Short mmCIF file of C-alpha atoms and ligand atoms in Angstrom, two decimals:
data_model
loop_
_atom_site.label_atom_id
_atom_site.label_comp_id
_atom_site.label_asym_id
_atom_site.label_seq_id
_atom_site.Cartn_x
_atom_site.Cartn_y
_atom_site.Cartn_z
CA MET A 914 82.76 101.98 93.38
CA LYS A 915 84.02 102.26 96.80
CA ILE A 916 84.23 99.32 98.95
CA LEU A 917 84.76 98.86 102.87
CA VAL A 918 86.45 95.44 103.59
CA VAL A 919 86.06 94.42 107.13
CA GLU A 920 88.32 91.61 107.97
CA ASP A 921 90.76 91.05 110.75
CA ASP A 922 92.90 88.42 108.86
CA ALA A 923 95.29 90.91 107.47
CA GLU A 924 96.45 88.68 104.88
CA LEU A 925 93.03 88.03 103.44
CA ALA A 926 92.14 91.61 103.89
CA GLN A 927 94.99 92.78 101.80
CA ALA A 928 94.47 90.18 99.16
CA LEU A 929 90.87 91.22 98.72
CA ALA A 930 91.80 95.12 98.61
CA SER A 931 94.32 94.78 96.04
CA ALA A 932 92.18 92.23 94.13
CA LEU A 933 89.26 95.06 94.31
CA ARG A 934 91.77 97.90 93.38
CA ASP A 935 92.85 95.88 90.32
CA GLN A 936 89.08 96.42 89.36
CA HIS A 937 89.21 100.13 89.53
CA MET A 938 87.48 99.98 93.04
CA VAL A 939 88.46 102.19 95.87
CA VAL A 940 88.94 100.22 99.05
CA ASP A 941 89.11 101.03 102.78
CA VAL A 942 89.95 98.22 105.06
CA ALA A 943 89.07 97.83 108.92
CA SER A 944 90.35 95.02 111.00
CA SER A 945 87.70 95.62 114.06
CA LEU A 946 84.00 96.43 114.65
CA ARG A 947 85.00 99.91 116.24
CA GLU A 948 87.11 100.83 113.22
CA ALA A 949 84.47 99.55 110.53
CA SER A 950 81.82 101.52 112.37
CA ASP A 951 83.87 104.75 112.31
CA LEU A 952 84.26 104.41 108.52
CA ALA A 953 81.07 103.02 107.70
CA PHE A 954 79.15 105.87 109.48
CA GLY A 955 81.51 108.67 108.22
CA SER A 956 81.72 107.89 104.63
CA ALA A 957 79.50 106.70 101.74
CA TYR A 958 80.50 103.13 100.34
CA ASP A 959 78.67 101.36 97.69
CA VAL A 960 79.26 97.79 98.99
CA LEU A 961 80.35 96.65 102.54
CA VAL A 962 82.17 93.20 102.73
CA VAL A 963 81.96 92.20 106.23
CA ASP A 964 83.57 89.11 108.19
CA ARG A 965 81.60 87.85 111.22
CA GLY A 966 84.43 86.89 113.54
CA LEU A 967 85.93 89.97 114.50
CA PRO A 968 88.33 90.73 117.61
CA ASP A 969 85.62 92.86 119.14
CA GLY A 970 82.41 91.16 118.21
CA ASP A 971 80.22 89.67 115.41
CA GLY A 972 80.33 91.70 112.09
CA LEU A 973 76.48 91.27 111.94
CA SER A 974 76.20 93.48 114.69
CA LEU A 975 77.52 96.37 112.60
CA ILE A 976 75.16 95.77 109.71
CA GLU A 977 72.13 95.77 112.42
CA ARG A 978 73.42 99.11 113.72
CA LEU A 979 73.54 100.76 110.13
CA ARG A 980 70.28 99.35 109.21
CA GLY A 981 68.72 100.83 112.31
CA ALA A 982 70.31 104.11 111.43
CA ARG A 983 68.71 103.82 107.78
CA VAL A 984 71.90 103.23 106.10
CA HIS A 985 71.17 100.67 103.25
CA THR A 986 74.66 100.31 101.64
CA PRO A 987 74.51 96.75 100.05
CA ALA A 988 76.46 94.24 102.53
CA ILE A 989 77.97 90.75 101.74
CA VAL A 990 78.83 88.76 104.87
CA LEU A 991 81.90 86.62 104.89
CA THR A 992 81.23 83.65 107.47
CA ALA A 993 83.12 80.51 108.35
CA MET A 994 79.83 79.21 110.08
CA ILE A 995 78.37 76.65 107.58
CA ASP A 996 75.05 75.80 109.03
CA VAL A 997 71.95 77.10 107.14
CA ALA A 998 70.60 78.70 110.19
CA GLU A 999 73.67 80.92 110.65
CA ARG A 1000 73.52 81.94 106.96
CA VAL A 1001 70.00 82.98 107.23
CA ARG A 1002 70.70 84.91 110.45
CA SER A 1003 72.78 87.29 108.24
CA LEU A 1004 69.99 87.94 105.93
CA ASP A 1005 67.86 88.61 109.03
CA TYR A 1006 70.53 91.25 110.36
CA GLY A 1007 70.26 93.19 107.08
CA ALA A 1008 72.90 91.63 105.14
CA ASP A 1009 72.12 91.21 101.34
CA ASP A 1010 74.49 88.22 100.41
CA TYR A 1011 76.71 85.95 102.30
CA LEU A 1012 79.64 83.89 101.11
CA GLY A 1013 81.13 80.88 103.16
CA LYS A 1014 84.70 80.73 103.92
CA PRO A 1015 86.87 79.85 102.01
CA PHE A 1016 85.62 81.04 99.03
CA ALA A 1017 86.82 81.70 95.52
CA ARG A 1018 88.05 85.25 95.04
CA ASP A 1019 86.28 85.71 91.49
CA GLU A 1020 82.96 84.62 93.22
CA LEU A 1021 83.30 87.40 95.69
CA MET A 1022 84.18 89.72 92.97
CA ALA A 1023 81.10 88.88 90.96
CA ARG A 1024 78.73 88.95 93.95
CA ILE A 1025 80.32 92.55 94.74
CA ARG A 1026 79.83 93.92 91.41
CA ALA A 1027 76.31 92.52 91.41
CA LEU A 1028 75.39 94.37 94.69
CA GLY A 1029 76.93 97.47 93.50
CA ARG A 1030 74.58 97.25 90.52
CA ARG A 1031 71.47 96.95 92.74
CA PRO A 1032 69.35 99.98 93.10
CA ALA A 1033 70.34 100.68 96.66
CA GLY A 1034 73.94 101.12 95.18
CA ARG A 1035 73.24 102.54 91.73
CA ALA A 1036 70.09 103.03 89.91
CA GLN A 1037 71.09 102.16 86.28
CA ARG A 1038 73.98 100.64 84.15
CA LEU A 1039 74.48 103.48 81.99
CA SER A 1040 74.63 107.20 82.45
CA SER A 1041 74.97 109.77 79.75
CA ALA A 1042 75.36 113.58 79.03
CA GLY A 1043 76.14 115.40 75.79
CA ALA A 1044 77.86 112.91 73.51
CA LEU A 1045 79.31 111.01 76.51
CA SER A 1046 78.06 107.73 77.92
CA LEU A 1047 79.33 105.69 80.80
CA ASP A 1048 78.90 101.89 81.48
CA HIS A 1049 79.21 101.52 85.26
CA GLU A 1050 79.40 98.00 85.08
CA ASP A 1051 82.01 97.64 82.24
CA ARG A 1052 83.76 100.69 83.58
CA GLN A 1053 83.90 101.92 80.09
CA VAL A 1054 83.38 105.55 78.64
CA LEU A 1055 82.46 106.04 75.18
CA VAL A 1056 82.02 109.59 73.20
CA THR A 1057 79.58 108.82 70.57
CA SER A 1058 80.83 105.34 69.81
CA ARG A 1059 84.42 105.74 70.54
CA PRO A 1060 85.89 104.55 73.70
CA LEU A 1061 87.91 106.92 75.82
CA ALA A 1062 90.45 105.42 77.97
CA LEU A 1063 90.83 106.99 81.52
CA PRO A 1064 93.06 106.29 84.46
CA ARG A 1065 91.39 104.94 87.49
CA ARG A 1066 91.07 108.43 89.49
CA GLU A 1067 89.92 110.39 86.52
CA TRP A 1068 87.30 107.59 85.85
CA LEU A 1069 85.89 107.88 89.61
CA VAL A 1070 85.87 111.84 89.35
CA LEU A 1071 83.79 111.44 85.97
CA GLU A 1072 81.42 108.81 87.31
CA THR A 1073 80.75 111.08 90.33
CA LEU A 1074 80.24 114.03 88.60
CA LEU A 1075 78.04 112.39 85.89
CA LEU A 1076 75.78 110.90 88.64
CA SER A 1077 75.05 114.39 89.97
CA LYS A 1078 74.83 115.95 86.45
CA GLY A 1079 73.87 119.58 86.79
CA ARG A 1080 74.35 119.56 90.45
CA THR A 1081 77.67 120.95 92.31
CA VAL A 1082 79.33 118.09 93.83
CA HIS A 1083 81.24 119.13 97.07
CA ARG A 1084 84.93 118.84 97.13
CA GLN A 1085 84.93 116.41 100.07
CA ARG A 1086 82.63 113.97 98.56
CA LEU A 1087 84.94 113.91 95.40
CA VAL A 1088 87.83 113.49 97.63
CA GLU A 1089 86.00 110.56 99.56
CA ARG A 1090 84.87 109.04 96.31
CA VAL A 1091 88.33 109.03 94.54
CA TYR A 1092 90.75 108.32 97.60
CA GLY A 1093 90.91 105.62 100.24
CA GLU A 1094 91.05 106.41 103.96
CA GLY A 1095 94.39 107.49 104.98
CA GLU A 1096 95.66 107.76 101.62
CA ASP A 1097 98.12 110.47 101.19
CA ILE A 1098 96.45 113.23 99.18
CA GLN A 1099 98.31 116.46 97.98
CA SER A 1100 96.11 119.43 98.31
CA ASN A 1101 95.96 120.01 94.54
CA SER A 1102 95.86 116.56 93.60
CA LEU A 1103 92.17 116.57 92.90
CA ASP A 1104 92.26 119.60 90.74
CA SER A 1105 95.02 118.01 88.71
CA HIS A 1106 92.68 114.87 88.07
CA VAL A 1107 89.74 117.24 87.16
CA SER A 1108 91.90 119.30 84.87
CA ARG A 1109 93.36 116.25 82.95
CA LEU A 1110 89.95 114.74 82.85
CA ARG A 1111 88.54 118.09 81.56
CA SER A 1112 91.32 118.65 78.57
CA LYS A 1113 90.58 114.77 77.33
CA LEU A 1114 86.72 115.44 77.56
CA GLU A 1115 87.44 118.69 75.51
CA ALA A 1116 89.71 116.86 72.88
CA ALA A 1117 87.14 114.07 72.28
CA CYS A 1118 84.38 116.56 71.98
CA ALA A 1119 82.39 114.76 74.59
CA GLY A 1120 79.87 117.68 74.60
CA VAL A 1121 80.12 118.29 78.54
CA GLU A 1122 81.79 120.98 80.60
CA ILE A 1123 83.10 120.46 83.98
CA HIS A 1124 82.93 123.79 86.01
CA ALA A 1125 84.71 124.68 89.19
CA VAL A 1126 82.42 126.09 91.81
CA ARG A 1127 84.61 128.42 93.89
CA GLY A 1128 85.10 127.26 97.46
CA VAL A 1129 82.50 124.54 96.98
CA GLY A 1130 83.39 121.78 94.33
CA TYR A 1131 82.85 121.00 90.82
CA LEU A 1132 79.87 120.52 88.48
CA LEU A 1133 79.27 118.87 85.12
CA ARG A 1134 76.80 119.79 82.73
CA GLU A 1135 76.11 119.58 79.02
CA ALA A 1136 77.83 121.88 76.89
CA ALA A 1137 75.61 124.67 75.64
CA GLY A 1138 74.81 124.20 72.01
CA GLY A 1139 77.28 121.20 72.38
CA GLU A 1140 78.18 118.29 70.47
CA ARG A 1141 75.04 116.19 70.80
CA GLU A 1142 74.07 114.05 68.13
CA1 LIG B 1219 87.88 86.81 111.36
#
């Protein structure tokens, strides 16, 4: 999952980002409305975490603008405003959930996972191809019934390709899914992740193949006459 955290309290933002990264999520952080809007309109996120009190305005206005532009990325609002009317207002502006500050980090994590599971974020919990099945919620990969351990970026590549099974996924989209904004990306590192992933899938007899589509990106499909049970 890819998350945008919009929070101007740098310490809180960093703590959230690192807790989310520990959960295998890709995280971008914005500290103002302006920065958040550039990111949110420019990249696909699974969940937005939006503080209301930002230096250049109310975080709700970002959600309102996104909804106006038919961007329905699930959003959870962080608010220090405790009265019920203010909380309801968050929902009126198109937020999917809200959490009053201060909050327990575990509770935020649980709500983010729940939002990421909603149909707007992702249609189903399990995806499969060949002998491979992937549990988006538990972040587990199984080949037949044996677990296959994958590092975070390989997992993200596999998840992205599997969700578009049989269709070419553009390189740029993979890069966006696998790396955070501003992360130093070496030109061939995506290819190295794909190539390691491919070897592991092959060694595990996963019954899927990852093809490079020259100049475009990658495509995952079930192996012809593959290892399907
Ligand atoms: Ca704030």
